Short mmCIF file of C-alpha atoms in Angstrom, two decimals:
data_model
loop_
_atom_site.label_atom_id
_atom_site.label_comp_id
_atom_site.label_asym_id
_atom_site.label_seq_id
_atom_site.Cartn_x
_atom_site.Cartn_y
_atom_site.Cartn_z
CA MET A 1 -14.77 132.40 50.15
CA ALA A 2 -17.17 133.50 47.44
CA LYS A 3 -16.76 137.03 46.13
CA ARG A 4 -18.85 139.39 44.02
CA ILE A 5 -17.07 141.42 41.33
CA GLY A 6 -17.93 143.26 38.14
CA LEU A 7 -17.33 141.14 35.05
CA SER A 8 -18.35 141.10 31.41
CA GLY A 9 -19.92 137.93 30.06
CA ASN A 10 -16.68 137.09 28.26
CA TYR A 11 -14.58 137.52 31.42
CA ALA A 12 -17.12 135.47 33.40
CA VAL A 13 -16.56 132.59 30.97
CA ALA A 14 -12.77 132.99 31.28
CA TYR A 15 -12.97 132.84 35.08
CA ALA A 16 -15.13 129.71 34.87
CA VAL A 17 -12.58 128.04 32.57
CA LYS A 18 -9.74 128.98 34.91
CA MET A 19 -11.57 127.60 37.95
CA ALA A 20 -12.34 124.42 35.99
CA ASP A 21 -8.58 123.83 35.83
CA VAL A 22 -8.52 123.02 32.12
CA ASP A 23 -5.53 121.28 30.59
CA MET A 24 -5.60 122.85 27.13
CA ILE A 25 -7.05 125.96 25.50
CA ALA A 26 -7.14 126.35 21.72
CA ALA A 27 -7.28 130.05 20.87
CA TYR A 28 -8.21 131.86 17.69
CA PRO A 29 -9.73 135.28 18.40
CA ILE A 30 -12.77 136.55 16.55
CA THR A 31 -15.07 139.44 17.44
CA PRO A 32 -16.93 139.49 19.83
CA GLN A 33 -15.35 136.43 21.46
CA THR A 34 -11.77 137.77 21.56
CA THR A 35 -11.60 138.88 25.18
CA ILE A 36 -12.36 135.36 26.41
CA VAL A 37 -9.14 133.91 25.00
CA GLU A 38 -7.22 137.12 25.78
CA LYS A 39 -8.15 136.84 29.46
CA LEU A 40 -7.25 133.16 29.49
CA SER A 41 -3.86 133.96 27.97
CA GLU A 42 -3.26 136.33 30.92
CA PHE A 43 -4.18 133.62 33.42
CA VAL A 44 -1.75 131.19 31.78
CA ALA A 45 1.03 133.77 31.35
CA ASN A 46 0.97 134.92 34.97
CA GLY A 47 0.82 131.41 36.38
CA GLU A 48 -2.76 131.49 37.66
CA LEU A 49 -3.71 128.65 35.32
CA ASP A 50 -1.42 125.71 34.51
CA ALA A 51 -2.68 124.87 31.03
CA SER A 52 -1.35 124.44 27.51
CA TYR A 53 -2.34 127.57 25.56
CA MET A 54 -2.31 126.77 21.86
CA ASN A 55 -2.46 129.62 19.35
CA VAL A 56 -3.77 128.19 16.10
CA GLU A 57 -4.16 129.53 12.58
CA SER A 58 -7.94 129.17 12.24
CA GLU A 59 -11.09 128.07 14.02
CA HIS A 60 -10.94 124.80 12.06
CA SER A 61 -7.59 124.17 13.70
CA ALA A 62 -8.87 125.25 17.11
CA ILE A 63 -11.63 122.68 17.24
CA SER A 64 -9.38 120.04 15.64
CA ALA A 65 -6.79 120.59 18.37
CA CYS A 66 -9.52 120.27 21.00
CA VAL A 67 -10.66 116.95 19.55
CA GLY A 68 -7.12 115.57 19.60
CA ALA A 69 -6.35 116.80 23.11
CA SER A 70 -9.68 115.58 24.45
CA LEU A 71 -8.99 112.10 23.08
CA THR A 72 -5.91 111.92 25.30
CA GLY A 73 -8.08 112.56 28.36
CA ALA A 74 -7.38 116.29 28.69
CA ARG A 75 -10.00 118.81 29.79
CA VAL A 76 -10.20 121.28 26.88
CA PHE A 77 -11.84 124.57 25.99
CA THR A 78 -12.17 126.90 23.03
CA ALA A 79 -14.35 129.84 22.06
CA THR A 80 -15.64 131.27 18.82
CA SER A 81 -18.33 133.32 17.04
CA SER A 82 -20.15 133.52 13.73
CA GLN A 83 -17.93 132.70 10.72
CA GLY A 84 -15.52 131.01 13.11
CA LEU A 85 -18.20 128.56 14.19
CA ALA A 86 -19.13 128.04 10.55
CA LEU A 87 -15.48 127.24 9.75
CA MET A 88 -15.59 124.58 12.50
CA HIS A 89 -18.62 122.90 10.90
CA GLU A 90 -16.85 119.79 9.60
CA ILE A 91 -15.11 119.06 12.89
CA LEU A 92 -18.15 119.78 15.08
CA PHE A 93 -19.67 116.54 13.78
CA MET A 94 -16.44 114.67 14.44
CA ALA A 95 -16.31 116.01 18.00
CA SER A 96 -19.75 114.64 18.79
CA GLY A 97 -19.25 111.43 16.80
CA LEU A 98 -15.99 110.69 18.61
CA ARG A 99 -17.69 111.53 21.92
CA THR A 100 -15.15 114.17 22.95
CA PRO A 101 -16.28 116.22 25.99
CA ILE A 102 -15.21 119.62 24.65
CA VAL A 103 -16.64 122.81 26.16
CA MET A 104 -16.91 125.78 23.79
CA ALA A 105 -18.26 129.28 24.32
CA ASN A 106 -20.03 130.60 21.24
CA VAL A 107 -20.59 134.35 21.43
CA ASN A 108 -23.53 134.65 19.08
CA ARG A 109 -23.03 136.86 16.04
CA ALA A 110 -24.67 137.17 12.63
CA LEU A 111 -23.32 135.29 9.62
CA SER A 112 -22.09 137.10 6.50
CA ALA A 113 -22.97 138.32 3.91
CA PRO A 114 -23.18 141.23 4.38
CA LEU A 115 -20.41 141.39 6.96
CA ASN A 116 -21.91 142.05 10.36
CA ILE A 117 -20.27 141.76 13.77
CA TRP A 118 -23.44 142.24 15.81
CA ASN A 119 -25.66 139.77 17.53
CA ASP A 120 -28.22 137.32 16.29
CA HIS A 121 -28.53 133.54 16.53
CA SER A 122 -27.82 132.46 12.97
CA ASP A 123 -24.39 130.98 13.82
CA ALA A 124 -25.61 128.51 16.46
CA MET A 125 -28.81 127.65 14.58
CA ALA A 126 -26.75 126.68 11.54
CA GLN A 127 -25.00 124.06 13.71
CA ARG A 128 -28.04 122.72 15.53
CA ASP A 129 -27.74 119.26 13.99
CA ALA A 130 -24.05 118.76 14.81
CA GLY A 131 -24.79 116.62 17.86
CA TRP A 132 -23.68 119.14 20.50
CA ILE A 133 -25.58 119.94 23.67
CA GLN A 134 -26.53 123.62 23.41
CA LEU A 135 -27.04 125.83 26.47
CA TRP A 136 -28.18 129.47 26.19
CA VAL A 137 -27.47 132.14 28.80
CA ARG A 138 -28.84 135.62 29.43
CA SER A 139 -26.33 137.28 31.76
CA ALA A 140 -22.70 137.18 32.84
CA GLN A 141 -23.67 135.22 35.97
CA GLU A 142 -25.45 132.62 33.87
CA ALA A 143 -22.44 132.51 31.52
CA PHE A 144 -20.15 131.70 34.46
CA ASP A 145 -22.50 129.12 35.98
CA ALA A 146 -23.34 127.42 32.69
CA THR A 147 -19.67 127.13 31.72
CA VAL A 148 -18.84 125.48 35.05
CA GLU A 149 -21.77 123.08 34.70
CA SER A 150 -20.82 122.34 31.10
CA PHE A 151 -17.52 120.71 31.99
CA LYS A 152 -19.33 118.23 34.21
CA ILE A 153 -22.14 117.69 31.70
CA ALA A 154 -19.64 117.10 28.89
CA GLU A 155 -17.50 114.66 30.83
CA GLU A 156 -20.40 112.66 32.27
CA THR A 157 -22.25 112.39 28.94
CA ARG A 158 -19.15 112.21 26.72
CA LEU A 159 -20.69 114.87 24.51
CA PRO A 160 -19.41 118.32 23.55
CA VAL A 161 -21.26 121.32 24.98
CA MET A 162 -21.73 124.74 23.37
CA VAL A 163 -22.52 127.65 25.72
CA ASN A 164 -24.22 130.42 23.72
CA MET A 165 -24.42 134.05 24.81
CA ASP A 166 -25.49 137.14 22.91
CA GLY A 167 -22.57 139.02 21.39
CA PHE A 168 -21.85 142.46 22.91
CA ILE A 169 -25.17 142.44 24.82
CA VAL A 170 -23.91 139.82 27.30
CA SER A 171 -20.31 139.32 26.18
CA HIS A 172 -19.22 142.92 26.75
CA MET A 173 -21.73 144.18 29.33
CA TYR A 174 -20.30 144.44 32.85
CA GLU A 175 -22.46 143.37 35.77
CA PRO A 176 -21.97 141.96 39.27
CA VAL A 177 -21.02 138.28 39.16
CA GLU A 178 -20.76 136.04 42.19
CA LEU A 179 -17.67 133.82 41.95
CA PRO A 180 -17.55 130.82 44.31
CA ASP A 181 -14.35 129.76 45.95
CA GLU A 182 -12.09 128.14 43.37
CA GLU A 183 -11.49 125.09 45.52
CA GLU A 184 -15.24 124.50 45.74
CA ILE A 185 -15.52 124.62 41.95
CA ARG A 186 -12.72 122.07 41.67
CA LYS A 187 -14.53 119.80 44.11
CA PHE A 188 -17.63 120.10 41.91
CA ILE A 189 -15.70 119.18 38.75
CA PRO A 190 -12.60 117.28 39.88
CA SER A 191 -10.04 117.06 37.10
CA ARG A 192 -9.29 113.49 36.12
CA PRO A 193 -8.24 111.87 32.85
CA LEU A 194 -11.10 110.16 31.08
CA GLU A 195 -10.90 106.42 30.61
CA ASN A 196 -10.51 104.60 27.31
CA ARG A 197 -8.65 107.46 25.68
CA VAL A 198 -5.62 107.30 23.38
CA SER A 199 -2.22 107.09 24.99
CA THR A 200 1.34 106.07 24.19
CA LYS A 201 0.97 103.10 26.53
CA ARG A 202 -2.04 101.44 24.96
CA ALA A 203 -3.04 101.22 21.32
CA HIS A 204 -6.54 102.57 20.76
CA ALA A 205 -8.05 103.31 17.36
CA VAL A 206 -10.36 106.31 16.94
CA GLY A 207 -11.92 107.87 13.87
CA VAL A 208 -12.07 104.59 12.02
CA VAL A 209 -13.99 104.09 8.79
CA GLY A 210 -17.69 103.36 9.36
CA PRO A 211 -18.91 101.40 6.34
CA PRO A 212 -22.64 101.01 5.67
CA GLU A 213 -22.74 97.89 7.86
CA TYR A 214 -21.83 99.95 10.94
CA TYR A 215 -22.26 103.71 10.23
CA TYR A 216 -25.99 103.74 10.94
CA GLU A 217 -25.61 102.14 14.38
CA MET A 218 -22.65 104.35 15.28
CA LYS A 219 -24.59 107.52 14.44
CA TYR A 220 -27.55 106.25 16.43
CA GLN A 221 -25.33 105.94 19.50
CA ALA A 222 -24.66 109.68 19.31
CA ILE A 223 -28.39 110.36 18.84
CA ASP A 224 -29.20 108.17 21.81
CA ALA A 225 -26.49 109.84 23.91
CA ILE A 226 -27.90 113.34 23.49
CA GLU A 227 -31.40 112.11 24.33
CA GLU A 228 -30.03 110.40 27.43
CA SER A 229 -28.27 113.61 28.49
CA ARG A 230 -31.59 115.18 29.66
CA PRO A 231 -31.63 113.61 33.16
CA LYS A 232 -27.89 114.13 33.54
CA ILE A 233 -28.22 117.87 32.82
CA LYS A 234 -30.91 118.10 35.51
CA GLU A 235 -28.91 115.99 37.97
CA ILE A 236 -25.80 118.13 37.54
CA ASP A 237 -27.80 121.33 37.93
CA ASN A 238 -29.30 119.98 41.16
CA ASP A 239 -25.80 119.24 42.42
CA PHE A 240 -24.68 122.76 41.41
CA ASN A 241 -27.66 124.22 43.27
CA SER A 242 -26.91 122.23 46.43
CA ARG A 243 -23.33 123.53 46.44
CA PHE A 244 -23.72 127.10 45.18
CA GLY A 245 -27.38 127.98 45.65
CA LYS A 246 -28.26 128.58 42.01
CA SER A 247 -30.50 126.45 39.82
CA TYR A 248 -31.37 126.63 36.14
CA SER A 249 -34.22 124.72 34.56
CA GLU A 250 -34.42 123.77 30.91
CA ILE A 251 -36.95 126.53 30.39
CA ASP A 252 -37.77 129.65 32.40
CA THR A 253 -41.26 131.12 32.50
CA TYR A 254 -42.64 134.49 33.52
CA GLY A 255 -46.25 135.49 33.96
CA ILE A 256 -47.72 132.50 32.18
CA GLU A 257 -50.19 131.68 34.96
CA GLU A 258 -53.60 132.36 33.46
CA ALA A 259 -51.96 133.91 30.37
CA ASP A 260 -53.82 133.54 27.11
CA ALA A 261 -50.76 134.42 25.01
CA ALA A 262 -47.01 134.03 25.52
CA LEU A 263 -43.78 134.66 23.62
CA ILE A 264 -41.21 131.86 23.34
CA LEU A 265 -37.63 133.05 22.86
CA MET A 266 -33.97 132.51 23.76
CA GLY A 267 -31.15 134.70 25.03
CA SER A 268 -30.86 138.18 26.49
CA ILE A 269 -34.15 139.59 25.17
CA PHE A 270 -35.96 137.71 27.96
CA GLY A 271 -35.55 140.71 30.27
CA SER A 272 -37.08 143.18 27.80
CA ALA A 273 -39.92 140.78 27.04
CA LYS A 274 -40.69 140.50 30.78
CA GLU A 275 -40.75 144.29 31.22
CA VAL A 276 -43.19 144.77 28.37
CA ALA A 277 -45.32 141.86 29.62
CA ASN A 278 -45.52 143.61 33.00
CA ALA A 279 -46.72 146.82 31.37
CA LEU A 280 -49.31 144.97 29.30
CA ARG A 281 -50.57 143.02 32.31
CA ARG A 282 -51.16 146.32 34.11
CA ASP A 283 -53.37 147.22 31.14
CA GLY A 284 -55.34 144.03 31.62
CA LYS A 285 -53.69 141.88 28.95
CA ASN A 286 -52.82 138.37 30.11
CA VAL A 287 -49.44 137.72 28.47
CA GLY A 288 -46.30 135.91 29.55
CA VAL A 289 -42.87 134.79 28.39
CA ILE A 290 -41.11 131.44 28.05
CA SER A 291 -37.31 131.38 27.70
CA LEU A 292 -35.39 128.28 26.63
CA ARG A 293 -32.05 127.63 28.36
CA VAL A 294 -31.48 124.25 26.71
CA PHE A 295 -31.93 124.04 22.95
CA ARG A 296 -30.25 120.66 22.41
CA PRO A 297 -31.67 118.34 23.58
CA PHE A 298 -34.88 120.25 22.89
CA PRO A 299 -37.05 120.39 26.08
CA VAL A 300 -40.22 118.99 24.53
CA GLN A 301 -42.03 117.82 27.66
CA GLU A 302 -41.12 120.88 29.72
CA LEU A 303 -42.41 123.16 26.97
CA ARG A 304 -45.64 121.19 26.59
CA ARG A 305 -46.29 121.42 30.33
CA ALA A 306 -45.54 125.16 30.35
CA ILE A 307 -47.97 126.09 27.58
CA GLU A 308 -50.96 124.13 28.92
CA GLY A 309 -53.95 126.45 28.92
CA ILE A 310 -52.30 129.10 26.74
CA ARG A 311 -54.32 129.81 23.60
CA ALA A 312 -51.54 131.22 21.41
CA VAL A 313 -47.74 131.39 21.49
CA GLY A 314 -45.51 133.71 19.49
CA VAL A 315 -42.13 132.23 18.63
CA VAL A 316 -39.36 134.82 18.28
CA ASP A 317 -36.56 133.69 15.98
CA ARG A 318 -33.31 135.61 15.72
CA ALA A 319 -32.22 133.49 12.76
CA THR A 320 -33.86 132.48 9.50
CA SER A 321 -34.20 129.38 7.36
CA PRO A 322 -34.54 130.74 3.82
CA GLY A 323 -36.88 128.63 1.74
CA GLY A 324 -38.05 126.61 4.70
CA SER A 325 -41.57 126.25 6.03
CA GLY A 326 -40.57 128.20 9.13
CA ASN A 327 -37.54 129.43 11.02
CA PRO A 328 -35.38 127.33 13.37
CA LEU A 329 -36.99 127.93 16.78
CA TYR A 330 -40.50 128.12 15.27
CA ASN A 331 -40.05 124.74 13.62
CA GLU A 332 -38.80 123.15 16.85
CA VAL A 333 -41.75 124.52 18.82
CA ALA A 334 -44.31 123.57 16.16
CA THR A 335 -42.98 120.02 16.05
CA ALA A 336 -42.91 119.71 19.84
CA LEU A 337 -46.53 120.84 20.19
CA TYR A 338 -48.01 119.27 17.04
CA ASP A 339 -49.69 116.23 18.60
CA MET A 340 -51.00 117.91 21.74
CA PRO A 341 -54.78 117.36 22.02
CA GLU A 342 -55.29 121.07 22.70
CA ARG A 343 -52.26 122.77 21.21
CA PRO A 344 -52.06 126.56 21.03
CA VAL A 345 -52.03 128.60 17.84
CA ILE A 346 -48.40 129.31 16.89
CA GLN A 347 -47.46 132.68 15.39
CA GLY A 348 -43.93 133.10 14.03
CA PHE A 349 -41.77 136.22 14.29
CA VAL A 350 -38.28 137.15 13.12
CA ALA A 351 -36.65 140.01 15.02
CA GLY A 352 -33.28 141.50 15.80
CA LEU A 353 -31.28 140.13 12.87
CA GLY A 354 -27.74 141.47 12.64
CA GLY A 355 -27.99 143.27 15.97
CA ARG A 356 -31.01 145.44 15.15
CA ASP A 357 -32.62 146.61 18.38
CA ILE A 358 -35.87 144.99 19.43
CA ARG A 359 -37.66 147.92 21.00
CA GLU A 360 -40.58 148.17 23.39
CA ASP A 361 -42.96 148.82 20.50
CA ASP A 362 -41.67 145.70 18.76
CA PHE A 363 -42.50 143.56 21.79
CA ARG A 364 -45.92 145.21 22.03
CA LEU A 365 -46.50 144.36 18.35
CA MET A 366 -45.53 140.72 18.96
CA TYR A 367 -47.75 140.37 22.02
CA ASP A 368 -50.68 142.01 20.20
CA ALA A 369 -50.21 139.80 17.13
CA THR A 370 -50.04 136.68 19.31
CA GLN A 371 -53.26 137.63 21.11
CA LYS A 372 -54.87 138.32 17.73
CA ALA A 373 -53.73 134.88 16.56
CA ALA A 374 -55.55 133.38 19.55
CA ARG A 375 -58.79 134.93 18.26
CA GLU A 376 -58.37 134.70 14.50
CA GLY A 377 -55.64 132.14 13.85
CA ALA A 378 -51.98 132.63 12.96
CA GLY A 379 -50.84 134.38 9.81
CA ARG A 380 -47.55 134.19 7.96
CA CYS A 381 -44.32 134.93 9.80
CA ILE A 382 -44.06 138.59 10.82
CA TYR A 383 -40.65 140.22 10.21
CA VAL A 384 -40.60 142.69 13.08
CA GLY A 385 -38.91 146.03 12.37
CA LEU A 386 -38.25 145.26 8.70
CA ARG A 387 -38.25 148.38 6.51
CA GLU A 388 -40.39 147.90 3.41
#
């Protein structure tokens, strides 16, 4: 029987991994991810989860161990943050290239230097071209649900999945989380060894050299696979909804009907953006919010449909691309909308780097600047809350 208990985002992920009946967990703690692998170690130690719990000496080793275990057909999980994800960089490409269905929680945290343990999105954005499906959540409930869905998405697409949640804001905040019956979760994602994996009974070469005659085609297969994952992500979410009564689209919108300006963003700031939009709408300003749940593959068509009729959008980045023509989310949005016959004006913002609060006045500034862009055209990127 389903139950409703108070959990942090990190514990919600740990419960999802336990219910998914994983075979192997590679653990290397890093703030603010640590309590995920700590909770999983408790589950394994007290017999609630029959899994191999592998303590490793670095995040590079953690993801390497996951690749190896996944190739044997095991269901695997690991978690990381920030510099830990950066240390995995080399192997992230191997995981997607070898088509290993790894599920990893990335608790978003700023990259050094200077050293900073607080939240922004620079870690995940730095890995956006590694060939992983990227899901973004905004609450502990979404963290649980997305992690459960990710095991099925990974195994049916043969692609690794990264579940991103904002460090401390979601990872350490306790809130009511509805946990389905564990047996129902295991019916949703039955554990079975994947086919065509390495074993001691059948020789099977993986990680072979890809000379110029073959490399290009092999990389294209991974590109094609992530494009083809779009309908599978929707199909699996529909199945999840039919079983557990919760559904998540690739994007979520709020108040965009008849809006002339909207903010596009990802992660936990969606709630604050909605509250400020409500206040502004009471003052007669037609503004709305669009939140992306899926970043890879990027939801181009869904975004284009959502912004129809909107005169200007403000794109809120919580990461930067120094020296680039724009920042990561801005560039994705601008590319997605570029050839629309009546595309909106696009105003860029950077906010909340290194865990700096994005306050009500900051959202008001972004909405006002986006509405101004609708009238006068967009200016250069606005660094919200930056002290001069």
